[in-house]
Coordinates of C-alpha atoms (C1' of nucleotides) in Angstrom, one line a residue:
Chain U
M1345 CA 0.1 0.0 0.1
T1346 CA 1.3 3.3 -0.6
L1347 CA 1.2 6.3 1.6
S1348 CA -2.1 7.7 0.1
E1349 CA -3.8 4.9 -0.2
E1350 CA -3.2 4.1 3.5
D1351 CA -4.5 7.5 4.3
Y1352 CA -7.6 6.9 2.3
I1353 CA -8.3 3.6 3.9
K1354 CA -7.9 5.3 7.6
A1355 CA -10.3 7.6 6.6
I1356 CA -13.0 5.0 5.5
Y1357 CA -12.2 3.2 8.6
H1358 CA -12.9 6.1 11.1
L1359 CA -15.7 7.5 9.2
G1360 CA -17.5 3.9 9.5
K1361 CA -17.5 4.3 13.2
G1362 CA -16.7 0.9 14.6
D1363 CA -19.6 -1.0 12.4
N1364 CA -17.9 -0.6 9.1
T1365 CA -20.7 1.8 8.0
T1366 CA -21.2 2.5 4.0
V1367 CA -19.5 6.4 4.1
S1368 CA -19.8 9.0 1.4
T1369 CA -17.3 10.3 -1.5
N1370 CA -17.7 13.7 0.2
S1371 CA -17.2 13.0 3.7
V1372 CA -13.6 10.9 2.7
A1373 CA -12.7 14.1 0.7
E1374 CA -13.0 16.3 3.6
M1375 CA -11.2 13.9 5.6
V1376 CA -8.2 13.1 3.4
E1377 CA -8.5 17.0 2.7
T1378 CA -9.0 16.5 -1.1
K1379 CA -11.6 16.8 -3.8
P1380 CA -14.2 14.3 -4.2
S1381 CA -13.5 13.5 -7.6
S1382 CA -9.7 12.5 -6.3
V1383 CA -11.7 10.2 -4.0
T1384 CA -13.8 8.9 -6.7
D1385 CA -10.4 7.9 -8.4
M1386 CA -8.7 6.3 -5.3
V1387 CA -11.9 4.5 -4.5
K1388 CA -12.1 2.8 -7.7
K1389 CA -8.4 1.8 -7.2
L1390 CA -8.9 0.2 -4.1
S1391 CA -11.7 -1.7 -5.0
D1392 CA -9.8 -3.1 -7.8
K1393 CA -7.6 -4.4 -5.4
G1394 CA -10.1 -5.7 -3.3
V1395 CA -9.5 -3.3 -0.1
V1396 CA -13.1 -1.4 -0.2
N1397 CA -16.4 -2.5 -1.8
Y1398 CA -17.6 0.6 -3.8
R1399 CA -20.9 1.2 -5.8
P1400 CA -21.0 4.1 -7.6
Y1401 CA -23.3 7.0 -6.1
K1402 CA -23.9 4.8 -2.9
G1403 CA -20.6 5.1 -1.0
V1404 CA -17.7 2.9 0.1
N1405 CA -16.6 1.1 2.8
L1406 CA -14.2 -1.8 3.9
T1407 CA -13.8 -5.1 3.0
E1408 CA -12.4 -8.0 5.5
Y1409 CA -9.0 -7.2 3.8
G1410 CA -9.2 -3.6 4.2
Q1411 CA -10.3 -3.7 7.6
K1412 CA -7.4 -5.6 8.3
I1413 CA -4.9 -3.1 7.2
A1414 CA -7.1 -0.5 8.8
L1415 CA -6.4 -2.3 12.2
T1416 CA -2.8 -2.5 11.6
L1417 CA -2.5 1.1 10.8
V1418 CA -4.6 1.9 14.1
R1419 CA -2.4 -0.2 16.2
K1420 CA 0.9 1.5 14.8
H1421 CA -0.4 4.9 15.0
R1422 CA -1.3 4.4 18.9
L1423 CA 1.6 2.3 19.8
W1424 CA 3.6 5.2 18.3
E1425 CA 1.5 7.6 20.5
V1426 CA 2.2 5.9 23.8
F1427 CA 5.8 5.7 22.6
L1428 CA 5.9 9.5 22.3
V1429 CA 4.2 10.3 25.2
E1430 CA 5.8 7.9 27.7
K1431 CA 9.3 7.4 26.6
L1432 CA 10.0 11.0 24.8
G1433 CA 7.9 13.3 27.2
F1434 CA 5.5 14.6 24.3
S1435 CA 2.3 15.9 25.5
W1436 CA -1.2 14.5 25.0
D1437 CA -2.0 17.2 22.3
E1438 CA 1.5 17.2 20.2
V1439 CA 1.8 13.3 19.1
H1440 CA -1.0 13.4 16.7
E1441 CA 0.8 14.7 13.5
V1442 CA 4.2 12.9 14.3
A1443 CA 2.3 9.4 14.8
E1444 CA 0.3 10.3 11.3
Q1445 CA 4.1 9.8 9.8
L1446 CA 5.2 7.1 12.0
E1447 CA 2.4 4.7 10.9
H1448 CA 3.4 4.8 7.7
I1449 CA 6.7 2.9 8.4
K1450 CA 6.7 -0.9 6.9
S1451 CA 8.4 -3.4 9.5
E1452 CA 6.3 -6.1 11.1
K1453 CA 9.5 -6.6 13.5
L1454 CA 9.7 -3.2 14.4
I1455 CA 6.0 -2.8 15.8
D1456 CA 6.4 -6.1 17.5
Q1457 CA 9.3 -4.8 19.4
L1458 CA 7.8 -1.6 19.9
D1459 CA 5.0 -3.0 21.6
K1460 CA 7.3 -5.1 23.9
H1461 CA 9.2 -2.2 24.5
L1462 CA 6.2 -0.5 25.9
G1463 CA 4.7 -3.0 28.0
Y1464 CA 2.2 -4.3 25.5
P1465 CA -0.1 -0.9 25.9
Q1466 CA -4.0 -1.8 25.9
V1467 CA -5.0 2.1 25.2
D1468 CA -3.3 5.0 23.8
P1469 CA -2.9 8.8 25.4
H1470 CA -6.5 9.6 24.3
G1471 CA -7.6 6.3 26.0
D1472 CA -8.5 4.8 22.8
P1473 CA -7.8 1.1 22.7
I1474 CA -4.9 -0.4 20.7
P1475 CA -5.8 -3.5 18.5
S1476 CA -3.8 -6.5 19.0
K1477 CA -1.4 -7.9 16.3
T1478 CA -4.5 -10.1 15.2
G1479 CA -6.8 -6.9 15.1
E1480 CA -8.8 -7.7 18.5
F1481 CA -9.6 -4.8 20.6
K1482 CA -11.9 -3.5 23.3
K1483 CA -14.4 -1.1 22.5
T1484 CA -14.3 2.3 24.8
I1485 CA -17.0 4.8 25.5
K1486 CA -16.7 8.1 27.1
K1487 CA -18.9 8.5 30.3
L1488 CA -18.8 11.4 33.2
L1489 CA -17.2 10.2 35.9
I1490 CA -20.3 10.7 38.1
D1491 CA -21.9 7.8 36.1
I1492 CA -18.6 5.4 36.4
P1493 CA -19.0 2.3 38.9
V1494 CA -16.8 2.0 41.8
G1495 CA -13.6 0.0 40.8
T1496 CA -13.4 0.7 37.0
S1497 CA -10.6 3.0 35.9
G1498 CA -10.5 5.4 32.8
I1499 CA -8.7 7.9 31.1
C1500 CA -9.4 11.4 31.7
V1501 CA -10.3 12.7 28.2
G1502 CA -12.2 16.1 28.4
V1503 CA -14.6 18.5 30.5
K1504 CA -17.7 19.4 30.4
D1505 CA -17.6 22.9 32.1
S1506 CA -14.3 24.4 30.7
S1507 CA -14.7 27.4 33.0
P1508 CA -11.4 29.1 34.3
P1509 CA -12.2 28.2 37.6
F1510 CA -12.9 24.4 37.0
L1511 CA -9.7 24.5 34.9
K1512 CA -7.8 26.1 37.9
F1513 CA -9.2 23.5 40.4
L1514 CA -8.0 20.6 38.0
D1515 CA -4.5 22.1 37.4
K1516 CA -3.9 22.3 41.2
N1517 CA -5.1 18.8 41.8
K1518 CA -2.6 17.8 39.0
I1519 CA -5.6 16.3 36.9
A1520 CA -4.5 16.5 33.4
L1521 CA -6.0 15.0 30.3
G1522 CA -4.3 11.6 29.5
D1523 CA -4.2 10.5 33.0
T1524 CA -5.2 7.2 34.4
I1525 CA -7.7 7.6 37.0
L1526 CA -9.3 4.8 39.1
I1527 CA -12.9 5.3 41.1
V1528 CA -12.0 4.2 44.4
D1529 CA -15.0 4.7 46.0
K1530 CA -18.3 6.9 46.1
E1531 CA -19.7 8.5 49.4
E1532 CA -23.5 8.1 49.6
F1533 CA -24.2 11.0 51.5
D1534 CA -22.9 14.0 49.3
G1535 CA -22.3 11.9 45.9
S1536 CA -18.3 12.6 46.5
F1537 CA -15.7 10.4 45.1
N1538 CA -12.3 9.1 46.2
I1539 CA -10.4 8.6 43.2
Q1540 CA -6.8 7.2 42.3
I1541 CA -4.8 9.7 40.1
N1542 CA -0.9 9.2 39.9
K1543 CA -0.5 6.3 42.4
K1544 CA -2.1 9.1 44.9
N1545 CA -5.9 9.2 46.2
I1546 CA -8.0 12.4 46.0
H1547 CA -11.2 13.2 46.9
I1548 CA -13.6 15.4 44.9
S1549 CA -17.0 16.7 44.9
N1550 CA -20.0 15.6 43.3
Q1551 CA -19.6 18.8 41.2
I1552 CA -16.5 18.1 39.8
A1553 CA -17.2 14.4 38.8
S1554 CA -20.3 15.7 37.0
N1555 CA -17.9 17.7 34.7
L1556 CA -15.1 15.2 34.0
Y1557 CA -15.3 12.9 31.3
L1558 CA -13.2 9.4 31.0
K1559 CA -12.9 7.0 28.6
I1560 CA -13.5 3.5 29.9
S1561 CA -13.5 -0.1 28.3
E1562 CA -16.7 -1.7 27.8
Chain Z
M926 CA 11.8 18.3 0.5
T927 CA 10.2 15.3 -0.7
L928 CA 11.2 12.0 0.1
S929 CA 13.1 11.5 -3.4
E930 CA 15.1 14.7 -3.2
E931 CA 16.1 13.7 0.5
D932 CA 17.2 10.4 -1.0
Y933 CA 19.6 11.9 -3.9
I934 CA 21.1 14.6 -1.0
K935 CA 22.2 11.5 1.0
A936 CA 23.5 10.0 -2.0
I937 CA 25.6 13.4 -3.0
Y938 CA 26.9 13.3 0.4
H939 CA 27.8 9.7 0.9
L940 CA 29.5 9.4 -2.6
G941 CA 31.3 13.0 -1.6
K942 CA 33.3 11.1 0.9
G943 CA 33.7 13.5 4.0
D944 CA 35.2 16.4 1.5
N945 CA 32.0 17.2 -0.6
T946 CA 34.0 15.9 -4.0
T947 CA 31.6 16.5 -7.0
V948 CA 30.2 13.1 -8.3
S949 CA 29.0 11.8 -11.6
T950 CA 25.7 11.6 -12.4
N951 CA 26.4 7.6 -13.2
S952 CA 27.4 7.0 -9.7
V953 CA 24.5 9.0 -8.2
A954 CA 22.1 6.6 -10.2
E955 CA 23.5 3.7 -9.4
M956 CA 23.4 4.8 -5.5
V957 CA 19.9 5.5 -5.4
E958 CA 18.8 2.6 -7.9
T959 CA 17.5 4.9 -11.1
K960 CA 18.7 5.7 -14.5
P961 CA 21.2 8.6 -15.1
S962 CA 18.6 10.5 -17.1
S963 CA 16.3 10.7 -13.6
V964 CA 19.2 12.0 -11.8
T965 CA 20.0 14.8 -14.6
D966 CA 16.3 15.7 -13.8
M967 CA 16.5 15.7 -10.2
V968 CA 19.8 17.5 -10.0
K969 CA 18.5 20.3 -12.0
K970 CA 15.5 20.9 -9.7
L971 CA 17.9 20.6 -6.6
S972 CA 20.2 23.2 -8.1
D973 CA 17.4 25.4 -8.7
K974 CA 16.4 25.2 -5.1
G975 CA 19.7 25.9 -4.2
V976 CA 20.8 22.3 -2.6
V977 CA 23.4 21.3 -5.0
N978 CA 26.0 23.1 -7.6
Y979 CA 25.5 21.1 -11.0
R980 CA 27.5 21.8 -14.0
P981 CA 26.2 19.5 -17.0
Y982 CA 28.6 16.8 -17.9
K983 CA 31.0 18.1 -15.0
G984 CA 29.1 16.5 -12.0
V985 CA 27.5 17.7 -8.7
N986 CA 27.9 18.5 -5.4
L987 CA 26.3 20.1 -2.2
T988 CA 26.1 23.7 -1.6
E989 CA 26.7 24.5 2.2
Y990 CA 22.7 24.3 2.1
G991 CA 23.0 21.0 0.9
Q992 CA 25.1 20.1 3.6
K993 CA 23.2 21.0 6.1
I994 CA 20.6 18.9 5.0
A995 CA 22.4 15.9 4.5
L996 CA 24.0 16.4 7.9
T997 CA 20.5 16.2 9.3
L998 CA 19.3 13.2 7.4
V999 CA 22.5 11.3 8.6
R1000 CA 21.9 12.3 12.3
K1001 CA 18.4 11.1 11.9
H1002 CA 19.1 7.6 10.3
R1003 CA 22.4 7.2 13.2
L1004 CA 20.3 8.2 15.9
W1005 CA 17.4 5.5 14.5
E1006 CA 20.0 2.8 14.4
V1007 CA 20.9 3.4 18.0
F1008 CA 17.3 3.4 19.2
L1009 CA 16.6 0.1 17.2
V1010 CA 19.6 -1.6 18.7
E1011 CA 19.7 -0.4 22.1
K1012 CA 15.9 0.2 23.0
L1013 CA 14.3 -2.9 20.4
G1014 CA 16.8 -5.4 20.4
F1015 CA 17.3 -5.3 16.6
S1016 CA 20.6 -6.7 15.8
W1017 CA 23.5 -4.9 14.0
D1018 CA 22.3 -5.9 10.4
E1019 CA 18.8 -5.2 10.4
V1020 CA 18.6 -1.7 11.2
H1021 CA 19.5 -0.1 7.9
E1022 CA 16.2 -0.4 6.0
V1023 CA 13.9 0.5 8.7
A1024 CA 16.3 3.4 9.7
E1025 CA 16.2 4.1 5.9
Q1026 CA 12.6 4.8 6.3
L1027 CA 12.5 6.7 9.6
E1028 CA 14.9 9.1 8.8
H1029 CA 12.6 10.9 6.6
I1030 CA 10.0 11.7 9.6
K1031 CA 10.0 15.5 10.1
S1032 CA 9.7 16.8 13.5
E1033 CA 12.4 18.5 15.1
K1034 CA 11.4 17.6 18.6
L1035 CA 11.0 14.3 17.9
I1036 CA 14.8 14.1 17.0
D1037 CA 15.6 16.0 19.8
Q1038 CA 14.3 14.1 22.7
L1039 CA 14.9 10.8 21.1
D1040 CA 18.7 11.6 21.2
K1041 CA 18.0 12.7 25.0
H1042 CA 16.2 9.4 25.4
L1043 CA 19.1 7.7 24.0
G1044 CA 21.6 9.6 26.2
Y1045 CA 23.1 11.9 23.6
P1046 CA 25.1 8.8 22.0
Q1047 CA 28.3 9.7 19.9
V1048 CA 28.4 6.7 17.5
D1049 CA 25.9 4.2 15.9
P1050 CA 25.7 0.5 15.9
H1051 CA 28.3 0.7 13.0
G1052 CA 30.8 2.9 14.6
D1053 CA 30.0 5.8 12.7
P1054 CA 29.4 9.2 14.5
I1055 CA 26.5 10.8 14.9
P1056 CA 26.5 14.7 13.5
S1057 CA 25.3 16.9 16.7
K1058 CA 22.3 19.1 15.8
T1059 CA 24.3 21.9 14.6
G1060 CA 26.1 19.2 12.2
E1061 CA 29.3 18.7 14.0
F1062 CA 30.9 15.4 14.5
K1063 CA 34.4 13.4 14.8
K1064 CA 35.4 11.7 12.1
T1065 CA 36.3 7.8 12.4
I1066 CA 38.4 5.4 10.8
K1067 CA 38.6 1.5 10.9
K1068 CA 41.8 0.1 12.0
L1069 CA 43.3 -3.3 13.0
L1070 CA 43.0 -3.7 16.8
I1071 CA 46.7 -4.3 17.0
D1072 CA 47.3 -0.9 15.7
I1073 CA 45.2 1.0 18.2
P1074 CA 47.1 2.4 21.2
V1075 CA 46.2 1.3 25.0
G1076 CA 43.7 3.4 26.4
T1077 CA 41.2 4.1 23.3
S1078 CA 38.0 2.6 22.5
G1079 CA 36.2 1.7 19.6
I1080 CA 33.5 -0.2 17.9
C1081 CA 34.0 -4.1 16.3
V1082 CA 33.0 -3.4 13.1
G1083 CA 34.7 -6.3 10.6
V1084 CA 37.1 -9.3 10.7
K1085 CA 40.3 -9.9 8.4
D1086 CA 40.1 -13.4 8.8
S1087 CA 36.5 -14.7 8.5
S1088 CA 37.3 -18.6 8.4
P1089 CA 35.1 -20.6 10.6
P1090 CA 37.2 -21.2 13.4
F1091 CA 38.3 -17.5 13.6
L1092 CA 34.5 -16.8 13.8
K1093 CA 34.1 -19.7 16.3
F1094 CA 36.5 -18.0 18.7
L1095 CA 34.5 -14.6 18.6
D1096 CA 31.3 -16.4 19.2
K1097 CA 32.9 -18.2 22.0
N1098 CA 34.2 -14.9 23.8
K1099 CA 30.7 -13.1 22.8
I1100 CA 32.7 -10.8 20.6
A1101 CA 30.2 -9.7 18.1
L1102 CA 29.9 -6.9 15.3
G1103 CA 28.8 -3.7 16.9
D1104 CA 30.6 -4.1 20.6
T1105 CA 32.6 -1.5 22.0
I1106 CA 35.9 -2.7 22.8
L1107 CA 38.5 -0.8 25.1
I1108 CA 42.1 -1.8 24.5
V1109 CA 43.0 -2.0 28.6
D1110 CA 46.9 -3.0 28.0
K1111 CA 49.1 -4.5 25.8
E1112 CA 51.9 -7.2 26.3
E1113 CA 55.0 -6.4 25.3
F1114 CA 56.4 -10.1 25.7
D1115 CA 54.0 -11.8 22.9
G1116 CA 52.2 -9.0 21.5
S1117 CA 48.9 -10.0 23.2
F1118 CA 46.2 -7.6 24.5
N1119 CA 44.0 -7.3 27.3
I1120 CA 40.4 -5.5 26.4
Q1121 CA 37.3 -4.9 27.9
I1122 CA 34.1 -5.9 26.1
N1123 CA 30.7 -5.8 27.5
K1124 CA 32.4 -4.6 31.1
K1125 CA 34.4 -7.7 31.3
N1126 CA 37.9 -8.0 30.8
I1127 CA 39.3 -10.9 28.6
H1128 CA 42.9 -11.7 27.0
I1129 CA 43.5 -12.0 23.2
S1130 CA 46.6 -13.0 21.4
N1131 CA 48.4 -10.8 18.8
Q1132 CA 47.1 -13.4 16.1
I1133 CA 43.3 -12.4 17.1
A1134 CA 44.1 -8.5 17.4
S1135 CA 45.4 -8.7 13.7
N1136 CA 42.5 -10.1 12.4
L1137 CA 39.8 -7.5 14.2
Y1138 CA 38.8 -4.3 12.5
L1139 CA 37.5 -1.4 15.2
K1140 CA 36.2 2.0 14.2
I1141 CA 37.6 4.7 16.3
S1142 CA 37.5 8.4 16.8
E1143 CA 40.4 10.6 15.1
Chain P
dA1398 C1' -44.2 14.5 -9.4
dT1399 C1' -41.3 17.9 -10.6
dA1400 C1' -37.9 21.6 -10.4
dA1401 C1' -34.2 23.0 -7.4
dA1402 C1' -30.3 21.7 -4.9
dT1403 C1' -26.7 18.9 -3.6
dA1404 C1' -23.6 15.1 -4.2
dT1405 C1' -21.0 12.2 -7.2
dT1406 C1' -18.7 11.2 -11.3
dT1407 C1' -16.5 11.6 -16.0
dA1408 C1' -13.3 14.0 -18.7
dG1409 C1' -9.1 16.3 -19.5
dA1410 C1' -5.1 18.2 -17.4
dC1411 C1' -1.0 18.8 -14.5
dA1412 C1' 3.2 18.0 -11.2
dA1413 C1' 6.5 14.8 -10.1
dA1414 C1' 9.3 11.2 -10.6
dC1415 C1' 10.5 7.6 -13.1
dC1416 C1' 11.5 5.4 -17.9
dT1417 C1' 13.8 4.4 -23.0
dA1418 C1' 15.7 5.9 -27.1
dA1419 C1' 18.4 8.8 -29.5
dA1420 C1' 21.6 12.9 -29.6
dA1421 C1' 25.4 15.6 -27.7
dC1422 C1' 29.5 15.6 -25.5
dA1423 C1' 34.1 13.8 -23.4
dT1424 C1' 37.6 10.5 -22.4
dT1425 C1' 40.4 6.9 -24.4
dT1426 C1' 42.6 4.3 -27.8
dA1427 C1' 44.8 3.4 -31.9
Chain T
dT783 C1' 44.0 13.8 -34.0
dA784 C1' 40.4 10.7 -35.5
dA785 C1' 37.8 7.1 -34.3
dA786 C1' 35.9 4.4 -30.7
dT787 C1' 34.0 4.2 -26.3
dG788 C1' 31.4 5.7 -22.4
dT789 C1' 29.1 9.3 -20.1
dT790 C1' 25.3 12.6 -19.8
dT791 C1' 21.9 15.2 -21.5
dT792 C1' 17.3 15.7 -24.3
dA793 C1' 13.0 14.6 -25.8
dG794 C1' 9.0 12.3 -25.6
dG795 C1' 6.3 9.3 -22.8
dT796 C1' 4.1 6.6 -18.3
dT797 C1' 2.2 6.3 -13.7
dT798 C1' 0.3 8.0 -9.4
dG799 C1' -2.2 11.2 -7.5
dT800 C1' -4.1 15.4 -7.9
dC801 C1' -7.2 19.1 -10.1
dT802 C1' -10.9 21.6 -12.6
dA803 C1' -15.3 21.9 -15.2
dA804 C1' -18.8 19.7 -17.0
dA805 C1' -22.1 16.0 -17.1
dT806 C1' -25.0 13.0 -14.7
dA807 C1' -27.4 11.1 -10.5
dT808 C1' -29.6 11.5 -6.1
dT809 C1' -32.3 13.8 -2.9
dT810 C1' -34.8 17.4 -1.1
dA811 C1' -38.5 20.8 -1.2
dT812 C1' -42.3 22.8 -3.2

DNA sequence: ATAAATATTTAGACAAACCTAAAACATTTA
DNA sequence: TAAATGTTTTAGGTTTGTCTAAATATTTAT
């Protein structure tokens, strides 16, 4: 697969949600930042190669084979993201662009060894799951902390309230996007929570818990 | 710079030895595995961009600007080689192909952080020097162990005698290509050496020392 | 149901990087 | 020093991935 082909495959994969829905020419064009006519060309080529199912005017989705390729790309992308954050000290929001380039490197051994070097991580710094070598992975969902049962853990991926006081609170308590948070327990009386973050336990109010989004495995 | 352009720049750099000698169209063609006519095309383009000096029928070499680009590519290539060997357990001879891809990744931060992560290495697994961010590096030379003064260290890069008994000896003593060897001292009496390799001292005969090539910094 | 709006495809062109074959130049050899 | 040989360039063509403009299909709204 060429670099371009891989970009189209990834776009069709992501637009097709988890369920490989058929997607429109226009949406693909927007995602790969090109014109619809270019998408038509490419999609025909990918169809000839057995990577996508394409019906003119009706849309495209991935074949089994195409899905396998997409999952390999996603796996590579997310492993590199973990590497950049954990080993090279990149922050949460700097990794995408570089991972976008690294995911195209071709070497099975490289990815296997990288996976091992990183300790076989299950999720990337955005809380998204990393497919295994054979393409399996757990789906994840985004939930407010308040709706997550005690005992589960997730990755902090966003806030509902983005007012300065709230952000300042998070900063003071060293809660940052990308952090892993474990729900230790919930106080029935006032709806407050004990959570563990960076190996430290802290106590947060119901109010705070209602404004923090975590990503958890289903 | 595109991927192709970078490949040509590297070829012109390597063919020009250390001293940026003018090189022939044919030699570049051979190095980048293409036809001479393609080289002419590309070299004209690079000349327009101020990367090379080109005189038809006379050859090409790099401009100051071109040399800077070449050194950055060499730096990236060699840092990635160190990474592959030290962190991912690749062997000496597996790294080139992958590094050839990785060297094209564009991100200054990535290279800076990688350099730091690796502990600012001076040489790659083949004993070749890694240019600093500003393009400086020490020249290295290949010498028989027997000709190297006591106290210096180098990287094992080859053998003069490649007969099975000799290779078996190296294997038994865990001397492999890519290993760093320090010349601890030399016995005047029989011309034998004490060397340190992988933090262990071993004793080798004059005979052995005459057949091992090391790369050392000048 | 049909016209208008929108989405998609086709046709024809372009740039990058390559190729082959032929012409131009340079070097060697006789 | 002229012919032979080898190297380099030119001319013209190909492929990949892109584009614009025009044509066609589909969807939406009246």
